[in-house]
CSV table of C-alpha atoms (C1' of nucleotides) in Angstrom, one decimal:
chain,number,residue,atom,x,y,z
A,1,UNK,CA,71.5,235.9,-93.3
A,2,UNK,CA,68.0,236.0,-93.7
A,3,UNK,CA,66.2,233.7,-96.3
A,4,UNK,CA,64.0,236.6,-97.5
A,5,UNK,CA,66.8,237.8,-99.7
A,6,UNK,CA,66.9,234.5,-101.5
A,7,UNK,CA,63.4,235.1,-103.2
A,8,UNK,CA,64.2,238.7,-103.6
A,9,UNK,CA,67.3,238.2,-105.6
A,10,UNK,CA,65.7,235.5,-107.5
A,11,UNK,CA,62.8,237.9,-108.4
A,12,UNK,CA,65.3,240.6,-109.4
A,13,UNK,CA,67.3,238.1,-111.6
A,14,UNK,CA,65.0,238.7,-114.5
A,15,UNK,CA,65.4,241.9,-116.5
A,16,UNK,CA,61.6,242.5,-117.3
A,17,UNK,CA,61.0,242.4,-113.5
A,18,UNK,CA,63.8,244.8,-112.9
A,19,UNK,CA,62.1,247.2,-115.5
A,20,UNK,CA,58.7,246.7,-113.9
A,21,UNK,CA,60.4,247.7,-110.6
A,22,UNK,CA,61.9,250.8,-112.3
A,23,UNK,CA,58.5,251.7,-113.7
A,24,UNK,CA,56.9,251.5,-110.4
A,25,UNK,CA,59.5,254.0,-109.1
A,26,UNK,CA,57.6,256.9,-110.4
A,27,UNK,CA,54.5,255.6,-108.1
A,28,UNK,CA,51.9,252.8,-107.9
A,29,UNK,CA,50.2,251.8,-111.1
A,30,UNK,CA,47.4,249.5,-112.1
A,31,UNK,CA,48.5,246.3,-114.1
A,32,UNK,CA,47.0,247.5,-117.4
A,33,UNK,CA,48.6,250.7,-117.4
A,34,UNK,CA,51.8,249.1,-116.5
A,35,UNK,CA,51.3,246.4,-119.3
A,36,UNK,CA,51.0,249.3,-122.0
A,37,UNK,CA,54.7,250.3,-121.5
A,38,UNK,CA,56.0,246.9,-122.1
A,39,UNK,CA,56.1,244.9,-125.4
A,40,UNK,CA,54.6,241.7,-123.5
A,41,UNK,CA,51.2,240.9,-122.9
A,42,UNK,CA,49.2,241.9,-119.8
A,43,UNK,CA,49.2,238.4,-118.4
A,44,UNK,CA,52.9,238.2,-118.6
A,45,UNK,CA,53.0,241.3,-116.5
A,46,UNK,CA,50.6,239.8,-114.2
A,47,UNK,CA,52.8,236.9,-113.7
A,48,UNK,CA,55.8,238.8,-113.1
A,49,UNK,CA,54.0,240.8,-110.5
A,50,UNK,CA,53.1,237.8,-108.7
A,51,UNK,CA,56.8,236.8,-108.3
A,52,UNK,CA,57.6,240.2,-107.2
A,53,UNK,CA,54.7,240.3,-104.6
A,54,UNK,CA,55.7,236.8,-103.3
A,55,UNK,CA,59.2,238.1,-102.8
A,56,UNK,CA,57.7,241.0,-100.8
A,57,UNK,CA,59.1,243.5,-103.3
A,58,UNK,CA,55.9,244.9,-104.4
A,59,UNK,CA,52.6,245.5,-102.4
A,60,UNK,CA,49.2,245.5,-104.2
A,61,UNK,CA,45.8,247.0,-103.4
A,62,UNK,CA,42.4,246.5,-104.8
A,63,UNK,CA,40.9,249.7,-106.1
A,64,UNK,CA,37.5,248.9,-107.8
A,65,UNK,CA,38.2,246.8,-110.9
A,66,UNK,CA,41.7,247.7,-110.9
A,67,UNK,CA,44.5,246.6,-108.8
A,68,UNK,CA,47.4,248.9,-107.8
A,69,UNK,CA,50.8,247.7,-107.4
A,70,UNK,CA,53.5,249.7,-105.8
A,71,UNK,CA,57.0,249.1,-104.5
A,72,UNK,CA,57.7,247.8,-100.9
A,73,UNK,CA,60.3,250.2,-99.4
A,74,UNK,CA,60.9,247.8,-96.6
A,75,UNK,CA,62.1,245.2,-98.9
A,76,UNK,CA,64.7,247.5,-100.5
A,77,UNK,CA,65.8,248.6,-97.2
A,78,UNK,CA,66.3,244.9,-96.3
A,79,UNK,CA,68.3,244.4,-99.5
A,80,UNK,CA,70.5,247.4,-98.7
A,81,UNK,CA,71.3,246.3,-95.3
A,82,UNK,CA,71.9,242.8,-96.8
A,83,UNK,CA,74.6,244.2,-99.2
A,84,UNK,CA,76.0,246.3,-96.5
A,85,UNK,CA,76.8,243.3,-94.3
A,86,UNK,CA,77.9,241.5,-97.2
A,87,UNK,CA,80.2,244.2,-98.5
A,88,UNK,CA,81.9,244.3,-94.9
A,89,UNK,CA,82.5,240.6,-94.8
A,90,UNK,CA,83.7,240.6,-98.4
A,91,UNK,CA,86.3,243.4,-97.5
A,92,UNK,CA,87.3,241.4,-94.7
A,93,UNK,CA,88.0,238.4,-96.7
A,94,UNK,CA,89.8,240.3,-99.4
A,95,UNK,CA,92.0,241.9,-96.8
A,96,UNK,CA,93.0,238.7,-95.1
A,97,UNK,CA,94.1,237.6,-98.5
A,98,UNK,CA,96.3,240.4,-99.3
A,99,UNK,CA,97.9,240.0,-96.0
A,100,UNK,CA,98.2,236.2,-95.9
A,101,UNK,CA,96.7,234.0,-98.5
A,102,UNK,CA,96.1,230.5,-97.4
A,103,UNK,CA,95.1,228.7,-100.5
A,104,UNK,CA,95.9,225.0,-99.7
A,105,UNK,CA,94.0,224.9,-96.5
A,106,UNK,CA,92.8,221.2,-96.0
A,107,UNK,CA,89.1,220.4,-95.5
B,1,UNK,CA,71.3,253.9,-112.8
B,2,UNK,CA,74.7,252.3,-114.0
B,3,UNK,CA,74.2,249.2,-116.1
B,4,UNK,CA,76.7,247.3,-114.2
B,5,UNK,CA,74.1,246.3,-111.8
B,6,UNK,CA,72.2,244.6,-114.6
B,7,UNK,CA,74.7,241.9,-114.9
B,8,UNK,CA,75.5,241.8,-111.2
B,9,UNK,CA,71.8,241.1,-110.4
B,10,UNK,CA,71.4,238.7,-113.3
B,11,UNK,CA,74.5,236.8,-111.9
B,12,UNK,CA,72.9,236.7,-108.5
B,13,UNK,CA,69.7,235.6,-109.9
B,14,UNK,CA,71.0,231.9,-109.4
B,15,UNK,CA,70.8,230.2,-106.3
B,16,UNK,CA,73.9,228.2,-107.0
B,17,UNK,CA,76.0,231.4,-107.8
B,18,UNK,CA,74.8,232.7,-104.5
B,19,UNK,CA,76.0,229.8,-102.7
B,20,UNK,CA,79.3,230.2,-104.4
B,21,UNK,CA,79.7,233.8,-103.4
B,22,UNK,CA,78.7,232.7,-99.9
B,23,UNK,CA,81.6,230.1,-99.8
B,24,UNK,CA,84.0,232.8,-101.0
B,25,UNK,CA,82.9,234.8,-98.2
B,26,UNK,CA,85.5,233.0,-96.0
B,27,UNK,CA,88.4,233.8,-98.4
B,28,UNK,CA,89.8,233.1,-101.9
B,29,UNK,CA,89.8,229.4,-103.1
B,30,UNK,CA,90.8,227.4,-106.0
B,31,UNK,CA,88.1,226.0,-108.5
B,32,UNK,CA,88.4,222.3,-107.5
B,33,UNK,CA,88.3,223.1,-103.8
B,34,UNK,CA,85.3,225.1,-104.4
B,35,UNK,CA,83.6,222.4,-106.6
B,36,UNK,CA,84.2,219.7,-103.7
B,37,UNK,CA,81.7,221.5,-101.6
B,38,UNK,CA,79.0,221.4,-104.4
B,39,UNK,CA,76.9,218.5,-105.6
B,40,UNK,CA,77.5,219.6,-109.3
B,41,UNK,CA,80.5,219.0,-111.4
B,42,UNK,CA,83.6,221.1,-111.6
B,43,UNK,CA,83.0,222.4,-115.2
B,44,UNK,CA,79.5,223.8,-113.9
B,45,UNK,CA,81.4,225.8,-111.2
B,46,UNK,CA,83.7,226.9,-113.7
B,47,UNK,CA,80.9,228.2,-115.8
B,48,UNK,CA,79.2,229.9,-112.9
B,49,UNK,CA,82.6,231.5,-111.9
B,50,UNK,CA,82.7,232.8,-115.5
B,51,UNK,CA,79.3,234.5,-115.2
B,52,UNK,CA,80.4,235.9,-111.8
B,53,UNK,CA,83.6,237.2,-113.2
B,54,UNK,CA,81.8,238.9,-116.3
B,55,UNK,CA,79.7,240.5,-113.8
B,56,UNK,CA,82.7,241.7,-111.9
B,57,UNK,CA,81.6,240.0,-108.6
B,58,UNK,CA,84.7,237.9,-108.3
B,59,UNK,CA,88.3,238.4,-109.1
B,60,UNK,CA,90.6,235.5,-110.2
B,61,UNK,CA,94.3,235.1,-109.9
B,62,UNK,CA,96.6,232.5,-111.5
B,63,UNK,CA,98.6,230.5,-108.8
B,64,UNK,CA,100.5,227.9,-110.5
B,65,UNK,CA,98.2,225.3,-112.1
B,66,UNK,CA,95.6,226.6,-110.0
B,67,UNK,CA,93.3,229.5,-110.2
B,68,UNK,CA,92.1,231.4,-107.0
B,69,UNK,CA,88.8,233.0,-107.0
B,70,UNK,CA,87.7,235.6,-104.5
B,71,UNK,CA,85.1,238.3,-104.0
B,72,UNK,CA,85.3,241.8,-105.4
B,73,UNK,CA,84.3,244.0,-102.6
B,74,UNK,CA,83.9,247.0,-105.0
B,75,UNK,CA,81.3,245.1,-106.8
B,76,UNK,CA,79.3,244.7,-103.5
B,77,UNK,CA,79.9,248.2,-102.4
B,78,UNK,CA,78.4,249.3,-105.8
B,79,UNK,CA,75.4,247.0,-105.1
B,80,UNK,CA,74.8,248.5,-101.6
B,81,UNK,CA,75.0,252.1,-103.1
B,82,UNK,CA,72.6,250.8,-105.7
B,83,UNK,CA,69.8,249.7,-103.3
B,84,UNK,CA,70.6,252.7,-101.1
B,85,UNK,CA,69.6,255.0,-103.8
B,86,UNK,CA,66.7,252.7,-104.9
B,87,UNK,CA,65.3,252.6,-101.4
B,88,UNK,CA,65.2,256.4,-101.2
B,89,UNK,CA,63.3,256.7,-104.4
B,90,UNK,CA,61.0,253.9,-103.4
B,91,UNK,CA,60.4,255.7,-100.3
B,92,UNK,CA,59.5,258.6,-101.8
B,93,UNK,CA,57.0,257.1,-104.4
B,94,UNK,CA,55.6,255.3,-101.5
B,95,UNK,CA,55.0,258.4,-99.5
B,96,UNK,CA,53.5,260.3,-102.4
B,97,UNK,CA,51.0,257.6,-102.7
B,98,UNK,CA,49.9,257.8,-99.1
B,99,UNK,CA,49.6,261.4,-99.2
B,100,UNK,CA,47.8,261.6,-102.6
B,101,UNK,CA,47.3,258.8,-104.8
B,102,UNK,CA,46.8,259.7,-108.4
B,103,UNK,CA,45.9,256.2,-110.0
B,104,UNK,CA,44.0,257.4,-113.0
B,105,UNK,CA,46.6,259.6,-114.5
B,106,UNK,CA,46.5,259.4,-118.5
B,107,UNK,CA,49.5,258.7,-120.5
C,1,DA,C1',19.7,242.5,-115.2
C,2,DG,C1',23.0,243.1,-118.6
C,3,DC,C1',27.3,244.9,-120.3
C,4,DA,C1',32.0,246.6,-120.3
C,5,DA,C1',36.2,247.0,-118.1
C,6,DT,C1',40.0,244.9,-115.4
C,7,DC,C1',42.6,241.3,-113.7
C,8,DG,C1',44.0,236.5,-112.3
C,9,DT,C1',44.7,231.7,-113.7
C,10,DA,C1',45.2,227.5,-116.6
C,11,DA,C1',47.3,225.2,-120.4
C,12,DG,C1',50.6,224.8,-124.0
C,13,DA,C1',54.3,226.4,-126.8
C,14,DT,C1',58.9,228.6,-126.9
C,15,DA,C1',63.2,230.0,-125.3
C,16,DG,C1',66.7,230.3,-122.1
C,17,DT,C1',69.9,228.3,-118.7
C,18,DA,C1',72.2,225.0,-116.2
C,19,DC,C1',74.3,220.6,-116.1
C,20,DT,C1',77.2,216.5,-117.8
C,21,DT,C1',80.6,214.2,-120.5
C,22,DA,C1',84.7,214.6,-123.2
C,23,DC,C1',88.4,217.1,-124.8
C,24,DC,C1',92.4,220.4,-124.8
C,25,DG,C1',95.9,223.6,-122.9
C,26,DT,C1',99.1,224.8,-119.4
C,27,DA,C1',102.1,224.3,-115.1
C,28,DA,C1',104.7,221.6,-111.9
C,29,DG,C1',107.1,217.6,-110.4
C,30,DT,C1',110.1,213.5,-111.3
D,1,DA,C1',110.7,214.5,-121.7
D,2,DC,C1',107.0,212.1,-119.4
D,3,DT,C1',103.5,212.2,-116.1
D,4,DT,C1',100.3,214.2,-113.1
D,5,DA,C1',97.3,218.0,-111.5
D,6,DC,C1',94.3,221.7,-112.5
D,7,DG,C1',91.1,224.2,-114.9
D,8,DG,C1',88.8,226.2,-119.2
D,9,DT,C1',85.9,225.2,-123.3
D,10,DA,C1',82.7,222.7,-126.5
D,11,DA,C1',78.7,220.1,-127.6
D,12,DG,C1',74.6,218.0,-126.6
D,13,DT,C1',70.9,217.1,-123.3
D,14,DA,C1',67.6,218.3,-119.6
D,15,DC,C1',65.2,221.3,-117.1
D,16,DT,C1',63.1,225.6,-115.7
D,17,DA,C1',61.0,229.8,-116.6
D,18,DT,C1',59.0,233.0,-119.6
D,19,DC,C1',55.3,234.1,-123.0
D,20,DT,C1',50.9,233.7,-125.4
D,21,DT,C1',46.0,232.6,-126.1
D,22,DA,C1',41.9,231.5,-123.9
D,23,DC,C1',38.9,231.5,-120.0
D,24,DG,C1',36.6,232.9,-115.8
D,25,DA,C1',35.7,235.9,-111.8
D,26,DT,C1',34.9,240.3,-109.9
D,27,DT,C1',33.6,245.4,-110.0
D,28,DG,C1',31.2,249.3,-111.7
D,29,DC,C1',28.0,251.6,-114.7
D,30,DT,C1',23.5,252.0,-117.3
DNA sequence: AGCAATCGTAAGATAGTACTTACCGTAAGT
DNA sequence: ACTTACGGTAAGTACTATCTTACGATTGCT
């Protein structure tokens, strides 16, 4: 029900950002190191990281001239709960269909 | 790890499609009825439904001249498991950071 | 202080995606 | 058979987001 998931799902709607997140699964990483593993430029990675950060999916920490980015476990716990709840409701909606579909209900 | 989630997250990366999914949470609905509740045209809804269907998030069933669309509970169960697994790994990556961050590990 | 390394941001170009209008096919009703 | 209702598809347009290049700011090193 929360509106946080809106931004999170928007952020995960891009395959490059999902790849970044997967890369961070091995542990925090500075921007440059991260960009080396992708065929796109470092600023592009930086922009993606901003989106992920605004969505709360990643956390950043300055470390000298570098900046480490890592996953935010709480965000993924939140998403898990979201789909847990969603699955329950979807199942209920589905079952009510099988038992008695009322397609032509008026507004 | 499955590639199914790729298409599913792509599909859920659009706010209109998320709104459609939320609408279907109350039960299956024909396309026209669904389109009435949105400020965009029926073909637009139809196109969104195609994306959702290809991602396996919704199921459709012909009913006379109408076509009922409903949520696919299995897809959301799959997403829930995905984030469950993901959360575990993210947590592990996060903990290993706190205990001993190795930022300058060479490629 | 000067230099090198790392990263964020701005501006512009490119590509992708969503939307509309128009059209066609199919099913039900008269 | 004709008409109406419903929905999918095609083509074209508009918008949004992604990417690149260029620049500036901050930190650490000598």
